[in-house]
XYZ file of N, CA and C in Angstrom:
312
model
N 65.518 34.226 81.641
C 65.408 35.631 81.390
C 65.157 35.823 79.910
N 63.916 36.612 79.956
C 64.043 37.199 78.098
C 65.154 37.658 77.174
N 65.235 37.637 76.243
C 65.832 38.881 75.635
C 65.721 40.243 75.914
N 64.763 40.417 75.798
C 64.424 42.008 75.992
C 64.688 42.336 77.772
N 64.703 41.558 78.283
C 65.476 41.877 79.841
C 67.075 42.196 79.976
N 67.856 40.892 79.202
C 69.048 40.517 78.610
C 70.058 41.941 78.093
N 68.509 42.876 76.999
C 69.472 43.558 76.294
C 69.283 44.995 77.235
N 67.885 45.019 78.201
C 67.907 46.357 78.912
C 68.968 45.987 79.731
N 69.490 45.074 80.229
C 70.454 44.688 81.399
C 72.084 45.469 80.840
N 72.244 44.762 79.718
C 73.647 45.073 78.538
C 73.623 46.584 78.690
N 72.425 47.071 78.076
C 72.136 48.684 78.037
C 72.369 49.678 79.155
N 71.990 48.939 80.644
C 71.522 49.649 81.197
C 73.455 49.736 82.088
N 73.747 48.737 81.733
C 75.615 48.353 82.308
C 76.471 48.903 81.369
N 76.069 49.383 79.722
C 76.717 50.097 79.169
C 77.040 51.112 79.762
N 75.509 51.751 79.677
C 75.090 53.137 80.404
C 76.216 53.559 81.749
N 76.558 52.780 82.264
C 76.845 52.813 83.317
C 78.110 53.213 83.266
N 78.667 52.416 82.461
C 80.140 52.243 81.744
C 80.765 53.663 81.341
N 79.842 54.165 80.529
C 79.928 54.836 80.063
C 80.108 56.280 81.243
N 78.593 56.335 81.905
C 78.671 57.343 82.731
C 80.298 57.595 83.953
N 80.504 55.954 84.313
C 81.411 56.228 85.196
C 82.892 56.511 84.583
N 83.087 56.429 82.760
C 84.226 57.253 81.849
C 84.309 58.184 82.005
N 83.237 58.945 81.801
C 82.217 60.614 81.807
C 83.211 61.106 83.437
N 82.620 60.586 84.298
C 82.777 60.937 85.528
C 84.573 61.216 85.720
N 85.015 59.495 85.242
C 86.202 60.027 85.848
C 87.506 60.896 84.621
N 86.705 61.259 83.195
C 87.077 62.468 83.006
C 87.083 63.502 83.138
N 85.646 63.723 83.889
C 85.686 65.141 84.328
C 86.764 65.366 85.562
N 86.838 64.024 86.656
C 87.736 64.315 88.041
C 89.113 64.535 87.555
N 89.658 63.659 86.160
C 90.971 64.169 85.188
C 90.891 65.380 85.637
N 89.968 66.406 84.489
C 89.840 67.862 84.171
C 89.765 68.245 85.708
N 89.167 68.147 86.677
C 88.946 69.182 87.482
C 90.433 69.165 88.479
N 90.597 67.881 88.942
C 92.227 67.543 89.100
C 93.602 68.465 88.074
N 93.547 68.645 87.307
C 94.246 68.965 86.174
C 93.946 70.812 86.255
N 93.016 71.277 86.420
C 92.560 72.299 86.652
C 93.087 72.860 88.191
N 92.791 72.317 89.169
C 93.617 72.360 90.183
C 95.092 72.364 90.730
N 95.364 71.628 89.957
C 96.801 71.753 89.641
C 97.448 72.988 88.981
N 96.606 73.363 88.195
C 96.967 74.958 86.849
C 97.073 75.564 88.478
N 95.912 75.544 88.586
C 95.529 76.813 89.808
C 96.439 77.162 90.744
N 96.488 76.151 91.012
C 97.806 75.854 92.362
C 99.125 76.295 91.595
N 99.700 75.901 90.737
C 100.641 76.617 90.337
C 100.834 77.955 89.994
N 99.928 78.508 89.496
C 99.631 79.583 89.320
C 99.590 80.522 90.706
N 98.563 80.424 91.416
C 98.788 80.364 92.853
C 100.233 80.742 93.382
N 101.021 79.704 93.187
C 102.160 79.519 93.511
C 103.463 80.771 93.156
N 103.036 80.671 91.437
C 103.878 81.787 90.709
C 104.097 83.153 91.558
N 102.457 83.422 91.796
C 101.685 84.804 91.741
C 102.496 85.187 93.312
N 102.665 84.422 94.088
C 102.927 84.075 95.281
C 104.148 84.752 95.326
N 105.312 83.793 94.672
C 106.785 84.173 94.973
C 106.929 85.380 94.038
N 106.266 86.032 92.727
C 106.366 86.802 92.349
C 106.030 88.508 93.121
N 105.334 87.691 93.780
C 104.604 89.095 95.123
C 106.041 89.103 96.014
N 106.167 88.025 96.541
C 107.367 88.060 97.461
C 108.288 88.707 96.916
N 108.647 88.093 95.797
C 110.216 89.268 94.936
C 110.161 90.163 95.026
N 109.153 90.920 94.716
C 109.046 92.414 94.459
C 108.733 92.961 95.960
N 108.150 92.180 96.923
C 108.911 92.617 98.198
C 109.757 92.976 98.958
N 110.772 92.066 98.464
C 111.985 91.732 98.842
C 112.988 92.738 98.189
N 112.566 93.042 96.936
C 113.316 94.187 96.210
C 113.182 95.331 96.477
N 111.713 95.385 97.235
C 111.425 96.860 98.196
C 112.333 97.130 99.323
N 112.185 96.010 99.694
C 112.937 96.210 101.355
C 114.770 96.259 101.028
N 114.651 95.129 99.897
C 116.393 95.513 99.537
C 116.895 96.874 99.158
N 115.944 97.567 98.605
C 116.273 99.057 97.897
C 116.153 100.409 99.303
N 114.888 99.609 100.333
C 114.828 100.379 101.490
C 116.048 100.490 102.386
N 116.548 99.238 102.426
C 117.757 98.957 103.376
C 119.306 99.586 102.349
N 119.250 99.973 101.337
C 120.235 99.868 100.745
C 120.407 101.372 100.882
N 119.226 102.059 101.002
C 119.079 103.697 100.819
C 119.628 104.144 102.221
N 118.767 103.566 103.237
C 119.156 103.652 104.707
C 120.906 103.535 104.598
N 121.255 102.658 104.413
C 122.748 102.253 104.571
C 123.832 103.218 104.129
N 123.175 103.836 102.446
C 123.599 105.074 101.938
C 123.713 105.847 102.800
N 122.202 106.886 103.480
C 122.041 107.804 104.277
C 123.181 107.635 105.219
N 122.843 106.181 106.302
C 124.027 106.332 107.616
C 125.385 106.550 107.022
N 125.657 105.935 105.590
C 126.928 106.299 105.417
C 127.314 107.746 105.038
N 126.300 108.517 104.515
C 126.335 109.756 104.018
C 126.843 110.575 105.395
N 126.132 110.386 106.155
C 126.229 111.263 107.616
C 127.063 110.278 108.439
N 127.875 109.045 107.927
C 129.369 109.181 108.825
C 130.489 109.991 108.326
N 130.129 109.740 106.775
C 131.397 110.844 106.312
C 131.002 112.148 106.379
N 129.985 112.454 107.044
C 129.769 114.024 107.533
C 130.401 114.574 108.653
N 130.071 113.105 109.759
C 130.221 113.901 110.920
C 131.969 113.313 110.862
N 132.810 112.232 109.969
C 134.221 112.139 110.050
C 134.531 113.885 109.866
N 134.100 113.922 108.496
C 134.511 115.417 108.067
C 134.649 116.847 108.976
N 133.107 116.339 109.747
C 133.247 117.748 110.510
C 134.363 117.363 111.821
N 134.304 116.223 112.217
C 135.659 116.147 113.426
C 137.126 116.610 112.794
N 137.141 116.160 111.413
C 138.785 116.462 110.831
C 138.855 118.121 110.914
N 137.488 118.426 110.430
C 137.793 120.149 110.396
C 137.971 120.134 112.036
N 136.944 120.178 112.829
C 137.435 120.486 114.273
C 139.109 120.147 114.653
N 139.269 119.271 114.203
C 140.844 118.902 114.619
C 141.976 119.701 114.062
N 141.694 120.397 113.033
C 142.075 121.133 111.704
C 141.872 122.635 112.657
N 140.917 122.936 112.665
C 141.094 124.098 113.431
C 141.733 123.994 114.897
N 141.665 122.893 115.616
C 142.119 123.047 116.431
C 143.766 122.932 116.747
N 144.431 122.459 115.455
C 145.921 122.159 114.996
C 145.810 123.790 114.727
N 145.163 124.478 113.904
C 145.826 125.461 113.549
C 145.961 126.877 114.712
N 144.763 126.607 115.987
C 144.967 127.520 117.007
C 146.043 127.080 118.086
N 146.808 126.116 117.972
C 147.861 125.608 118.802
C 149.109 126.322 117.500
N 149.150 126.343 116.797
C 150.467 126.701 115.204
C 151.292 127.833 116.253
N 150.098 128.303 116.435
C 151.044 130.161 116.623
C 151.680 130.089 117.859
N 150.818 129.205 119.041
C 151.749 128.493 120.366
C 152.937 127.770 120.186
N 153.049 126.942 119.196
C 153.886 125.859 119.105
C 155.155 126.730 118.442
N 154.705 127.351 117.277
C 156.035 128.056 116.372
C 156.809 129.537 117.325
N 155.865 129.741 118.506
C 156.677 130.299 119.820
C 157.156 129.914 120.391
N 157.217 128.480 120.623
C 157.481 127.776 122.142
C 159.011 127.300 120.733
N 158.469 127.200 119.536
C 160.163 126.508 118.518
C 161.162 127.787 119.022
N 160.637 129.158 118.059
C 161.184 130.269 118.696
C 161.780 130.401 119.822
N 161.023 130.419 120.773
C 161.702 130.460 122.181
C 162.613 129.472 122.310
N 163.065 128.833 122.264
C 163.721 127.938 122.087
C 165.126 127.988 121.445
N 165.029 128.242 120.019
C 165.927 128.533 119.444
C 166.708 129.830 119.826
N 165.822 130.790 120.264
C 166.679 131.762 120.749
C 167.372 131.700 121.905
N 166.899 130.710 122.917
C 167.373 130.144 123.865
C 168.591 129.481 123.964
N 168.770 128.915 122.766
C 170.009 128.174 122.744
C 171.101 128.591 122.280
């Protein structure tokens, strides 16, 4: 083999060398890039979810308020019913003491 075959051969396997460095820095970078992404991805993800979750926690928390608002409504309005209804028995009961006492 010549020289000049010898050194296109060297050249042409540099070349090569070289290109397949090239190559597998770019698959580094694009690997490496993918990875950003994906994490990012990822962040954007559970950060959506939180603020979901803080919706529905604040929805459920309001609800829970409300039902509790309107048990101590309707406790309230039974105590008054019971309340009035203690006080329309008073005037029966402090007759039936009366009667009673005069009875004896």
């Amino acid at each position: 083999m010549s020289l000049e075959a010898i050194q296109k051969v060297t050249a042409a396997e540099q070349a090569a060398r070289e290109q397949k460095a090239r190559a597998a820095d770019e698959a580094k970078r694009i690997v490496a890039d993918a990875e950003r992404a994906g994490k990012q991805l990822v962040a954007d993800a559970r950060a959506q979810a939180e603020e979901v979750v803080k919706a529905m926690l604040a929805e459920a928390e309001e609800r829970a308020g409300n039902r509790a608002q309107q048990a101590l409504a309707d406790s309230a309005a039974q105590c008054e019913a019971l309340k009035q209804a203690a006080r329309g028995r008073l005037d029966r009961a402090a007759g039936l003491i009366v009667g009673r006492v005069g009875n004896s």
